[in-house]
Coordinates of C-alpha atoms in Angstrom, one line a residue:
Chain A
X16 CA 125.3 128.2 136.2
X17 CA 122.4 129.3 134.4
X18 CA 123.5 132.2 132.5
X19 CA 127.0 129.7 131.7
X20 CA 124.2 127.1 130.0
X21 CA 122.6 129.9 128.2
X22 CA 125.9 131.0 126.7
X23 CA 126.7 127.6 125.6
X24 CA 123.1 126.8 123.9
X25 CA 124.0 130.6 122.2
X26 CA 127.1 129.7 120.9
X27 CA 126.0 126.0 119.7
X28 CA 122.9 127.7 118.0
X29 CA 124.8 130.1 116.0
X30 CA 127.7 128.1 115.6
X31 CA 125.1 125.5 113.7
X32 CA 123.5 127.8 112.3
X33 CA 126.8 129.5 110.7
X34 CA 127.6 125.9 110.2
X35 CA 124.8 125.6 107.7
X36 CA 124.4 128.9 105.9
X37 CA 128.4 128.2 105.2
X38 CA 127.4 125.3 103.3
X39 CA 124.4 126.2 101.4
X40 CA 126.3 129.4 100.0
X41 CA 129.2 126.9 99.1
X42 CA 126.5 124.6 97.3
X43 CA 125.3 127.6 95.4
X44 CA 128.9 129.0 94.3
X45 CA 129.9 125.6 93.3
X46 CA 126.9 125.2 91.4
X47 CA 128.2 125.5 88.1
X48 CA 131.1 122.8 87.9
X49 CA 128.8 120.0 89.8
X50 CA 128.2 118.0 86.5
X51 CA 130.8 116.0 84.3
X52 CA 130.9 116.9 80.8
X53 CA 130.7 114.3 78.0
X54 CA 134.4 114.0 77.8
X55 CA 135.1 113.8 81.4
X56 CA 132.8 110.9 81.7
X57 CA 134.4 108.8 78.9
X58 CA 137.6 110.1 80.3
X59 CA 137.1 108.6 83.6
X60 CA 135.9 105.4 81.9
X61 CA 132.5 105.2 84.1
X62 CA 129.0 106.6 84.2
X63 CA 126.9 107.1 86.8
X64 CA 123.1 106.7 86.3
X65 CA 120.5 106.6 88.9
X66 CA 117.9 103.9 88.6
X67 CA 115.1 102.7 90.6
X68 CA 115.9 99.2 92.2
X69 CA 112.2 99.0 93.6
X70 CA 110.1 99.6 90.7
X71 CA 108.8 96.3 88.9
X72 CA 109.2 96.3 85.4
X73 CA 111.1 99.4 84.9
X74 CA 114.1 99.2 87.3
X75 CA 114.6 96.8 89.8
X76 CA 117.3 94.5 90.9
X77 CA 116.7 90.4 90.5
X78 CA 116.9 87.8 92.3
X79 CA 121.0 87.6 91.2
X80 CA 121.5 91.1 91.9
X81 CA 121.8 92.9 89.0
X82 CA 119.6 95.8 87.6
X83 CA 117.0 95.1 85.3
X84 CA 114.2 96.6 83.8
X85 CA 112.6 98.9 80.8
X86 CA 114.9 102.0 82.2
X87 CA 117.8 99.6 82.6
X88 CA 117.8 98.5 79.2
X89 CA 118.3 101.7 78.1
X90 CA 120.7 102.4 80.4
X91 CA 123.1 99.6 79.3
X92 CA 122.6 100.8 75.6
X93 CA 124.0 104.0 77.1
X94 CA 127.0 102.7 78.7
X95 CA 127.8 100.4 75.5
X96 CA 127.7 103.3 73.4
X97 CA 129.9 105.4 75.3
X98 CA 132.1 102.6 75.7
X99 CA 132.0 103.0 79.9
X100 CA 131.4 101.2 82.6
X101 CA 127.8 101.7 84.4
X102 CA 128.3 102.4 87.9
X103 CA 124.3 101.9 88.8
X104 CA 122.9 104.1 91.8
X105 CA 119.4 103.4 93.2
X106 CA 117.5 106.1 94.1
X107 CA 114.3 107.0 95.6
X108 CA 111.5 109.3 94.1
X109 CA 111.9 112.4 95.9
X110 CA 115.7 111.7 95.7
X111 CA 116.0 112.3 92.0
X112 CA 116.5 116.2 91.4
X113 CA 118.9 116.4 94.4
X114 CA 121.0 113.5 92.7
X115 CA 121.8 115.7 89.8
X116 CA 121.7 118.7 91.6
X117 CA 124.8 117.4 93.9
X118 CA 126.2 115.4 90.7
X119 CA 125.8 112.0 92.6
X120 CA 124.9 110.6 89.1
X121 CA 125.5 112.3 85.8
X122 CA 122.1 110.7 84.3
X123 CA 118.6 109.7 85.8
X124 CA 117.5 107.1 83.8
X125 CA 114.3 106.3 86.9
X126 CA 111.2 106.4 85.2
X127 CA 111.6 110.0 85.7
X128 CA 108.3 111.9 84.0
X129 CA 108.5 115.3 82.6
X130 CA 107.1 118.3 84.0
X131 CA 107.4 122.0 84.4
X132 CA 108.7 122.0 87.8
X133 CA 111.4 119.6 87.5
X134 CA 112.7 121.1 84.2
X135 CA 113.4 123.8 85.9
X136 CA 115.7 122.4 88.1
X137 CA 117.4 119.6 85.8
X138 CA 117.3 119.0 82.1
X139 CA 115.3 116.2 80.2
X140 CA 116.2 114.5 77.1
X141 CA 114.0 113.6 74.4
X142 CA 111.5 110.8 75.8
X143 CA 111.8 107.6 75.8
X144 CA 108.1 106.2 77.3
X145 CA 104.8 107.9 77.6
X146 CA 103.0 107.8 80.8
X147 CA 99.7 109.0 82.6
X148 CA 98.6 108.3 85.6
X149 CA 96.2 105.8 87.4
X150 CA 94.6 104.2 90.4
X151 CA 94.5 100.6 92.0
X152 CA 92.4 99.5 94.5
X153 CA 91.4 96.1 96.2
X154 CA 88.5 94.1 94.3
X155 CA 86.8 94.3 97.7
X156 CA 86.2 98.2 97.1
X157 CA 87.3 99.4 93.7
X158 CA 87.8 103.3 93.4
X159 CA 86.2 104.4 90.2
X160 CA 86.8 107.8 90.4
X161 CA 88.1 110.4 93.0
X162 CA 84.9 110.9 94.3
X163 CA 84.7 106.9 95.6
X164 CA 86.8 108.0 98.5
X165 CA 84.9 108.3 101.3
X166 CA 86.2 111.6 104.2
X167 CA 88.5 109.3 106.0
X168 CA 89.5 107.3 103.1
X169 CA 93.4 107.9 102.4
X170 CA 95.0 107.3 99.2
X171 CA 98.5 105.7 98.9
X172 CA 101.5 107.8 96.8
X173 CA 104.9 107.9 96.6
X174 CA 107.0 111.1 97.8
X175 CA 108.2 112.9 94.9
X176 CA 105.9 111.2 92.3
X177 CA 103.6 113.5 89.6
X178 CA 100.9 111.1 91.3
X179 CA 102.0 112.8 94.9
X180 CA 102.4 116.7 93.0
X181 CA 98.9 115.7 91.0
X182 CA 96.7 115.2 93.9
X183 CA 98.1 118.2 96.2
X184 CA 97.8 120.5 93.5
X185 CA 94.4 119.5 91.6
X186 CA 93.0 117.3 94.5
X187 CA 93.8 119.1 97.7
X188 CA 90.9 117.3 99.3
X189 CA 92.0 114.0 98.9
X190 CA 93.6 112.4 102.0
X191 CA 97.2 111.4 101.1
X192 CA 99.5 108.5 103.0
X193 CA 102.7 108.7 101.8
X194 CA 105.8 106.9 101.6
X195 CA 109.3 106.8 101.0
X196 CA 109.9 103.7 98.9
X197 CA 107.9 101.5 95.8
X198 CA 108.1 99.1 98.4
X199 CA 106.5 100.2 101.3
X200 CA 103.8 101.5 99.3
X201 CA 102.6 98.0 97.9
X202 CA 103.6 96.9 101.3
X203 CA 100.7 99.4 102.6
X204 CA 98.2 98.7 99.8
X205 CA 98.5 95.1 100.8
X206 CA 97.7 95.7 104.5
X207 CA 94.7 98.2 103.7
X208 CA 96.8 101.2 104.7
X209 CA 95.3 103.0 102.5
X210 CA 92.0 102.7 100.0
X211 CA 94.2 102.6 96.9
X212 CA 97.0 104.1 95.6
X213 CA 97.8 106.2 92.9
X214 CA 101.2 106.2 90.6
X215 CA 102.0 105.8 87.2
X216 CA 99.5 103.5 85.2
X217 CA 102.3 102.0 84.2
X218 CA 102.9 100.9 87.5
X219 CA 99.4 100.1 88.8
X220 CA 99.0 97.8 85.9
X221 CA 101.6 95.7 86.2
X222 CA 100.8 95.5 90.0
X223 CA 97.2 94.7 89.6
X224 CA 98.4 91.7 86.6
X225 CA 100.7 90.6 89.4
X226 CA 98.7 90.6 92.3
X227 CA 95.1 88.8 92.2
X228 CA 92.8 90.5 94.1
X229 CA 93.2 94.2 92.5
X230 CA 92.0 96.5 90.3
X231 CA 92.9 99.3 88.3
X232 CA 89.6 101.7 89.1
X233 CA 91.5 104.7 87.5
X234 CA 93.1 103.6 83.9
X235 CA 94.2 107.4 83.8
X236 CA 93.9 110.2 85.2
X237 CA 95.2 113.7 84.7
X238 CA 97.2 114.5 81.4
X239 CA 99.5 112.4 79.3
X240 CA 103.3 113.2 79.9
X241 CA 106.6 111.7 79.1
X242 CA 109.6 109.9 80.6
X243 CA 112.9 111.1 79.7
X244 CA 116.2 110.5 80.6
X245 CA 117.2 114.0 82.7
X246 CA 121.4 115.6 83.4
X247 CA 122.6 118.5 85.4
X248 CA 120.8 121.2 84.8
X249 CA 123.4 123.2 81.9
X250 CA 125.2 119.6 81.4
X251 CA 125.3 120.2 77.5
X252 CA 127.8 117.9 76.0
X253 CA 125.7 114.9 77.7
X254 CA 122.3 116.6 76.9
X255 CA 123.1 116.5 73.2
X256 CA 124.6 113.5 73.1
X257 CA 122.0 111.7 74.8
X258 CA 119.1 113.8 72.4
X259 CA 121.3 112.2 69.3
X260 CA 121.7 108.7 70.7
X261 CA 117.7 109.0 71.3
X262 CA 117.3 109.8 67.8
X263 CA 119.7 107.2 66.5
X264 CA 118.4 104.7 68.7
X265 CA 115.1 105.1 66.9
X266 CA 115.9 104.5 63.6
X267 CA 116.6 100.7 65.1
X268 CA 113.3 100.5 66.6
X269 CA 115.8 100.5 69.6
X270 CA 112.4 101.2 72.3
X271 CA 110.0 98.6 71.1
X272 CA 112.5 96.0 71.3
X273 CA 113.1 97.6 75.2
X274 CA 109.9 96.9 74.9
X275 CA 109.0 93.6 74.0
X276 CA 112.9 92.8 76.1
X277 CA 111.5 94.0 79.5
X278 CA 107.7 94.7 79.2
X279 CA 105.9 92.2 76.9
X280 CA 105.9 89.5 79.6
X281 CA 104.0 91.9 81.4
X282 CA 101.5 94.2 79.7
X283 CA 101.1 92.0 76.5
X284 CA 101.5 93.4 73.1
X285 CA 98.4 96.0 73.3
X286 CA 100.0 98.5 75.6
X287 CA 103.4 98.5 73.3
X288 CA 102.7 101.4 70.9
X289 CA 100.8 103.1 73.7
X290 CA 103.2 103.2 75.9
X291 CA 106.6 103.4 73.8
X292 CA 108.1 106.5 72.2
X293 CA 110.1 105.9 69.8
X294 CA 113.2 108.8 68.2
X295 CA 112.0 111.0 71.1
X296 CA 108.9 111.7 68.9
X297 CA 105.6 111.5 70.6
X298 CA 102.2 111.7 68.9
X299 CA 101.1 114.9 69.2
Chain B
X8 CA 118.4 131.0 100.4
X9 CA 115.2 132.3 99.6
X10 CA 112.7 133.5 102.8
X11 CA 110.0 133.5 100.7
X12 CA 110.1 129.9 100.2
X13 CA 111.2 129.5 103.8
X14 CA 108.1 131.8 105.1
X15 CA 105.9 129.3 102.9
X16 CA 106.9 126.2 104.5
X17 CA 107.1 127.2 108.2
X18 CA 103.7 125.9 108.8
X19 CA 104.3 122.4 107.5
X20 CA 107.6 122.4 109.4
X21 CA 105.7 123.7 112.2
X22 CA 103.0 120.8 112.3
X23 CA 105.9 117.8 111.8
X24 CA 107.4 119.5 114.6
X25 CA 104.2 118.9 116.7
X26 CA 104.3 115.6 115.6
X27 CA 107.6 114.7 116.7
X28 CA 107.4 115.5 119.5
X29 CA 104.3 114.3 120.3
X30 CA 104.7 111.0 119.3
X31 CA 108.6 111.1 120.6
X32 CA 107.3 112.4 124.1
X33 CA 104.9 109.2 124.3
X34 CA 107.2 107.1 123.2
X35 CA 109.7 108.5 125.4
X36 CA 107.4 108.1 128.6
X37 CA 106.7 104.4 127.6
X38 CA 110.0 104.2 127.2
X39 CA 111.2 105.3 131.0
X40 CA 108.6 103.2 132.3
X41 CA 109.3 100.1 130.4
X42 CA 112.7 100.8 131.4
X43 CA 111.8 100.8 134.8
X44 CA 110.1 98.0 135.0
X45 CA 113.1 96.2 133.6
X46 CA 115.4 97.4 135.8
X47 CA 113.9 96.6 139.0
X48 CA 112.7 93.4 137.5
X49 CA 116.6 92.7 136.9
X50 CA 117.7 94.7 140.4
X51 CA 115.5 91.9 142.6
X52 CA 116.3 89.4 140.4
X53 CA 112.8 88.7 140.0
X54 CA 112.7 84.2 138.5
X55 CA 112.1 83.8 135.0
X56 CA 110.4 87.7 134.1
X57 CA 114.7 88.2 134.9
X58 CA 114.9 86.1 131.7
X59 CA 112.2 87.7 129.7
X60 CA 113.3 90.8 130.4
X61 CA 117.2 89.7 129.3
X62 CA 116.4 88.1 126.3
X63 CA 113.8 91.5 125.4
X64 CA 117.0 93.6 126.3
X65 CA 119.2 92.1 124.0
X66 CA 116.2 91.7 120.7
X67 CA 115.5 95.3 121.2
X68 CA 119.2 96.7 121.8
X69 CA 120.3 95.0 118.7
X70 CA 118.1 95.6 116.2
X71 CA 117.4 99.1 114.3
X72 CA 114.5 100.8 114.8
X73 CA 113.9 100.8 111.2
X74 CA 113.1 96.9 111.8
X75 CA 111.2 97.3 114.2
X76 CA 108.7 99.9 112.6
X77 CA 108.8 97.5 109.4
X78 CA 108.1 94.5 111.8
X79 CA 105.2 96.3 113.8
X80 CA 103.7 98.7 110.6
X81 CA 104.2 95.9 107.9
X82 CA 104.5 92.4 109.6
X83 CA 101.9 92.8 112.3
X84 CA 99.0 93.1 109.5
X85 CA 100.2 89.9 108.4
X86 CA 99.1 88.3 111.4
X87 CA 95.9 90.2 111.4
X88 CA 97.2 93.1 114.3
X89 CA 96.7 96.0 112.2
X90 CA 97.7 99.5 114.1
X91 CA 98.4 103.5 113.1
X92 CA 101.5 104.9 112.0
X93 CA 101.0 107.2 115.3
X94 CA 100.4 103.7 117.4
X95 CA 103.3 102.1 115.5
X96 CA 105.4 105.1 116.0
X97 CA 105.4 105.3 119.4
X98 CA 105.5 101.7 119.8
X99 CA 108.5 101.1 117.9
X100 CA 110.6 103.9 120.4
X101 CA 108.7 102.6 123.2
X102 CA 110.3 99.3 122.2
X103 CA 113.8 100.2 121.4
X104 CA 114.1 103.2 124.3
X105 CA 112.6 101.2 127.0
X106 CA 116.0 98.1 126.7
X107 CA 118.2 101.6 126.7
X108 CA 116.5 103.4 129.8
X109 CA 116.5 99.3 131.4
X110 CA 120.4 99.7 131.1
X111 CA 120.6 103.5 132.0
X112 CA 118.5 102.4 135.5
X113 CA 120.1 99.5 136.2
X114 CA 123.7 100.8 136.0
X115 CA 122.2 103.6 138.4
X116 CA 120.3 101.0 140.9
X117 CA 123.8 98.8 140.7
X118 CA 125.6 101.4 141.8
X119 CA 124.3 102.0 145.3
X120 CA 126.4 100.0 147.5
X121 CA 124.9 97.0 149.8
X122 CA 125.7 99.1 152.6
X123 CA 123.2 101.7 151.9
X124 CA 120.2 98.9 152.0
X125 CA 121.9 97.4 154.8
X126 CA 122.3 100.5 157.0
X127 CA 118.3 101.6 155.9
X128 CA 117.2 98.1 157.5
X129 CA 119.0 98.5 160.3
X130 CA 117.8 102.0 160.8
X131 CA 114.2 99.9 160.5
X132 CA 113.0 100.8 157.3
X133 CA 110.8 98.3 155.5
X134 CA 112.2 97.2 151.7
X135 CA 109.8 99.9 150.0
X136 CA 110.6 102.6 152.5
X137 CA 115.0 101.3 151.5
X138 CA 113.9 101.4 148.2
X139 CA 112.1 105.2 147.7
X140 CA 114.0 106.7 150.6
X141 CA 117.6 105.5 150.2
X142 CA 118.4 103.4 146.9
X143 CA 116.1 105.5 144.4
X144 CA 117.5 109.0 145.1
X145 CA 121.2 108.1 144.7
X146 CA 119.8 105.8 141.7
X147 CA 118.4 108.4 140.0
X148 CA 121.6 110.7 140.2
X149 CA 124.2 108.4 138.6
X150 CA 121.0 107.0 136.0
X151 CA 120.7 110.5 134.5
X152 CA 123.0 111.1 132.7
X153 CA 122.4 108.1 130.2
X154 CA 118.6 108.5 130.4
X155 CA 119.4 112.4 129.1
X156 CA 121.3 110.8 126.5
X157 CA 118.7 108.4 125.9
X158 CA 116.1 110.9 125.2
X159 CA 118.1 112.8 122.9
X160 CA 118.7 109.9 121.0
X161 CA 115.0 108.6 121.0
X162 CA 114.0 112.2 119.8
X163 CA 116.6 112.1 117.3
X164 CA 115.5 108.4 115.9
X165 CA 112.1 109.5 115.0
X166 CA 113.8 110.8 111.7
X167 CA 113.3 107.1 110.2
X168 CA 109.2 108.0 111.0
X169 CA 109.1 108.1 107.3
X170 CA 109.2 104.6 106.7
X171 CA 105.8 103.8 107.8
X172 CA 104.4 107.0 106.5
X173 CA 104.3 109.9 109.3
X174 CA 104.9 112.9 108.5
X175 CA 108.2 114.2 110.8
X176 CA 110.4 116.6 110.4
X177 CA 112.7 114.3 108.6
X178 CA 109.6 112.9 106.2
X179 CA 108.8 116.5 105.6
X180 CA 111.5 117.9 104.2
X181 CA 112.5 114.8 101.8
X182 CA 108.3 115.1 100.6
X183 CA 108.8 119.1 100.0
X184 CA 112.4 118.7 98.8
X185 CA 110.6 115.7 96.4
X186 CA 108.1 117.8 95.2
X187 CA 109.5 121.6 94.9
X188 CA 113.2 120.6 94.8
X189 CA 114.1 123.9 97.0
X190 CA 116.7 121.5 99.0
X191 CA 119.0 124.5 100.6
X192 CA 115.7 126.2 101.6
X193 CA 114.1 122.1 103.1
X194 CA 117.5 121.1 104.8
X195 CA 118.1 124.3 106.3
X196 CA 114.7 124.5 108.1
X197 CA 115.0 120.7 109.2
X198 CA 118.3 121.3 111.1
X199 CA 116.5 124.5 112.5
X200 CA 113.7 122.4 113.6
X201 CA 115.7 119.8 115.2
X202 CA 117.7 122.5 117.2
X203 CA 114.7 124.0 118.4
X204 CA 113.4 120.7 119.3
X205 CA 116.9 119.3 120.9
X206 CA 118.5 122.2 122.3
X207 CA 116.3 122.9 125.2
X208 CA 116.4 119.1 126.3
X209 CA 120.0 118.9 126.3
X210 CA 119.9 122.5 128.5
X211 CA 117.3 121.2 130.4
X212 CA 119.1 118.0 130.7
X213 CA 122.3 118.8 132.0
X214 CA 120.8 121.1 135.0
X215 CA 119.0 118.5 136.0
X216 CA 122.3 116.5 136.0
X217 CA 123.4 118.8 138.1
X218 CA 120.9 119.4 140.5
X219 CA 120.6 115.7 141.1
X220 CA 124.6 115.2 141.5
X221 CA 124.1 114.2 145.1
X222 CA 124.6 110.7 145.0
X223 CA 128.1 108.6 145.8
X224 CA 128.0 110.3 148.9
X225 CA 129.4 108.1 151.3
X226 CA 130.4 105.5 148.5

């Protein structure tokens, strides 16, 4: 009876594991026709874009259920131009690269900051926002700096955010709770979870102006990066037609009126030509 | 597939592994004995704790876990009870596993024929001596089966860990996948894991099944 069990587990194991080297090898041979070109899209007559639905001002879904936000805007720009219908997916942070990779959506449009890593594995437009990143923290105890946090202190991120990559790479010490979703995070700040939490300044800010009771210790931390819209990586007909509608987009001041559409209400007027990028043409 | 990458992550796969388990194993032992409890409660038809433990059958059989850790991890505070993810973790699969083992014990205690009680009092045993002589044993035989089941499935639902922050198997994989994007390499390990993890149980499972197939005996 034994050695009958043992032969089972045996052939289950391998079976699985055949089971899921099979599929990865397909993934990697079928690579190459995930995406949907330029044409295909229009073709088909609808878009996909992954959004956030979770992250208050940029993309988020109100209270009639339809996506709004900074991101949002831009994505409906998209669609109108293309003359398409937007067929909106929500997506988590750590989801986004996997969502291109698999060609669940043929643009992220989520707040989706540029760096190294990730344009390795997808490609990014020209930008569209610049971002850094920052720190909020209960009045009670505001964290100044990195070095505020105590040994057992723990610092709220996101999966899959440059906050999350910034701190295990350049802060190794520092204590991380993570989560899954925008949500839970604010969820966890709110119940003292965790000291603070770190994200985009973007997003800190407008938390701290919405919730009394918090402050933004960190205005920025790290370097200055980008937000851009990403494709497939190799997705070429989109890329270039996304980098020209960028471009053409900017000669309307297309951004600051994003801007002032979706963001104004929040951070006022000062934080407009910071945090705008207009043409795809940063400052430096 | 790249090793390299998979040699580099083995140790973080290694230590959600320990977790899991860990907090799946409590959870799981809270589970058999809430289970218990309800059962026998519900076998001697015990006045009003029979209601309680009805209406807590019924809250915790149809609601998903994933409500319950939000409830417990993100409601509780609310209200000024403020626990661990660990704590909250195993509460929330004590919570949900211990209705499911209830059901998995009671179909096993239901299924012992009057006769048997009645034969072990006339024989002179006392209710306890019935009870952990005669009704228990054959009990136990037709409960495990579902309990088995029931573990598998509470090992399995710690997956949804993440969303109050502990870092599982499940959690693990979506953060590394998040932050290297090496997904083939991530997913590949995680189903690994989870054989590892669930394989043995279900081995070790079904010869217990087996050695324990004694009961209906006499049925």
């Amino acid at each position: 009876m034994k050695k009958h069990n043992l032969c089972k587990a045996v052939t289950v194991l391998s079976f699985s594991l055949a089971l899921t080297l099979g599929a990865s090898f397909l993934a990697m041979a079928d690579e190459k026709a995930i995406y949907r070109t330029l044409d295909e899209i229009k073709e088909s007559g609808v878009i996909n874009i992954g959004v956030f639905s979770d992250k208050y001002p940029f993309g988020y879904v109100d209270e009639n259920g339809d996506y709004q936000g900074y991101d949002v805007y831009f994505a409906e720009r998209i669609g109108a131009d293309l003359g398409v219908e937007i067929n909106y997916v929500s997506t988590e942070a750590a989801n986004r690269v996997e969502y291109l990779e698999t060609g669940k959506v043929d643009i992220i449009l989520a707040n989706f900051t540029v760096t190294a890593d990730r344009a390795e594995k997808v490609d990014f437009a020209l930008p569209y926002m610049n971002v850094a990143l920052g720190v909020v923290s209960p009045e009670g105890r505001v964290i100044e700096s990195l070095e505020d946090l105590g040994e057992k202190d723990r610092m709220i991120v996101i999966s899959g955010t440059t906050a999350e990559i910034y701190l295990t790479e350049n802060n190794p010490e520092v204590r991380l709770q993570k989560y899954d979703t925008y949500a839970n995070a604010k969820n966890a700040l709110e119940n003292g979870n965790g000291v603070a939490w770190a994200n985009d300044n973007t997003e800190v800010i407008a938390f701290a102006i919405q919730n009394p009771g918090y402050v933004v210790g960190i205005p920025e931390l790290g370097s200055q990066d980008t937000i851009a819209p990403a494709v497939t990586k190799g997705n070429e007909s989109l890329l270039s037609w996304l980098n020209d509608e960028i471009v053409s987009l900017g000669e309307e001041n297309f951004f600051h009126a994003d801007y002032e559409a979706t963001l104004l209400e929040i951070y006022g007027a000062d934080y407009e030509d910071t945090l705008v990028v207009e043409g795809g043409k940063t400052a430096e | 597939m790249n090793f390299e990458v998979i040699r580099e992550y083995l140790p973080l796969y290694q230590e959600a592994a320990v977790l899991t388990v860990k907090l799946g194993v409590l959870g799981i032992i809270f589970a058999l004995l809430i289970g218990l409890a309800c059962a026998l409660v519900q076998y001697y038809k015990v006045p009003v704790i029979r209601r309680i433990v009805a209406a807590y059958i019924e809250i915790s059989r149809n609601t998903p876990l994933m409500i319950q850790l939000f409830f417990i991890y993100y409601g509780l505070p609310k209200i000024g009870i403020r626990t661990s993810p660990e704590v909250c973790g195993v509460a929330g699969l004590a919570f949900l596993g211990g209705s499911y083992m209830a059901e998995a014990f009671r179909s096993g205690l239901n299924s012992v024929e009057a006769i048997q009680t009645e034969s072990a009092f006339s024989l002179g045993m006392n209710r306890v001596q019935a009870f952990f002589y005669v009704i228990l044993p054959q009990a136990a035989a037709t409960s495990m089966p579902p309990v088995v089941a029931n573990v598998i499935f509470l090992l399995k639902e710690t997956s949804i860990f993440s969303a109050v922050s502990l870092m599982d198997l499940m959690f693990t994989a979506k953060d590394l996948m998040g932050i290297y994007h090496d997904t083939t390499e991530c997913l590949f390990l995680l189903v690994v894991f989870y054989l590892i993890i669930l394989l043995p149980v279900s081995i070790l499972g079904s010869l217990l099944e087996r050695r324990l197939r004694y009961a209906g005996f006499g049925a």
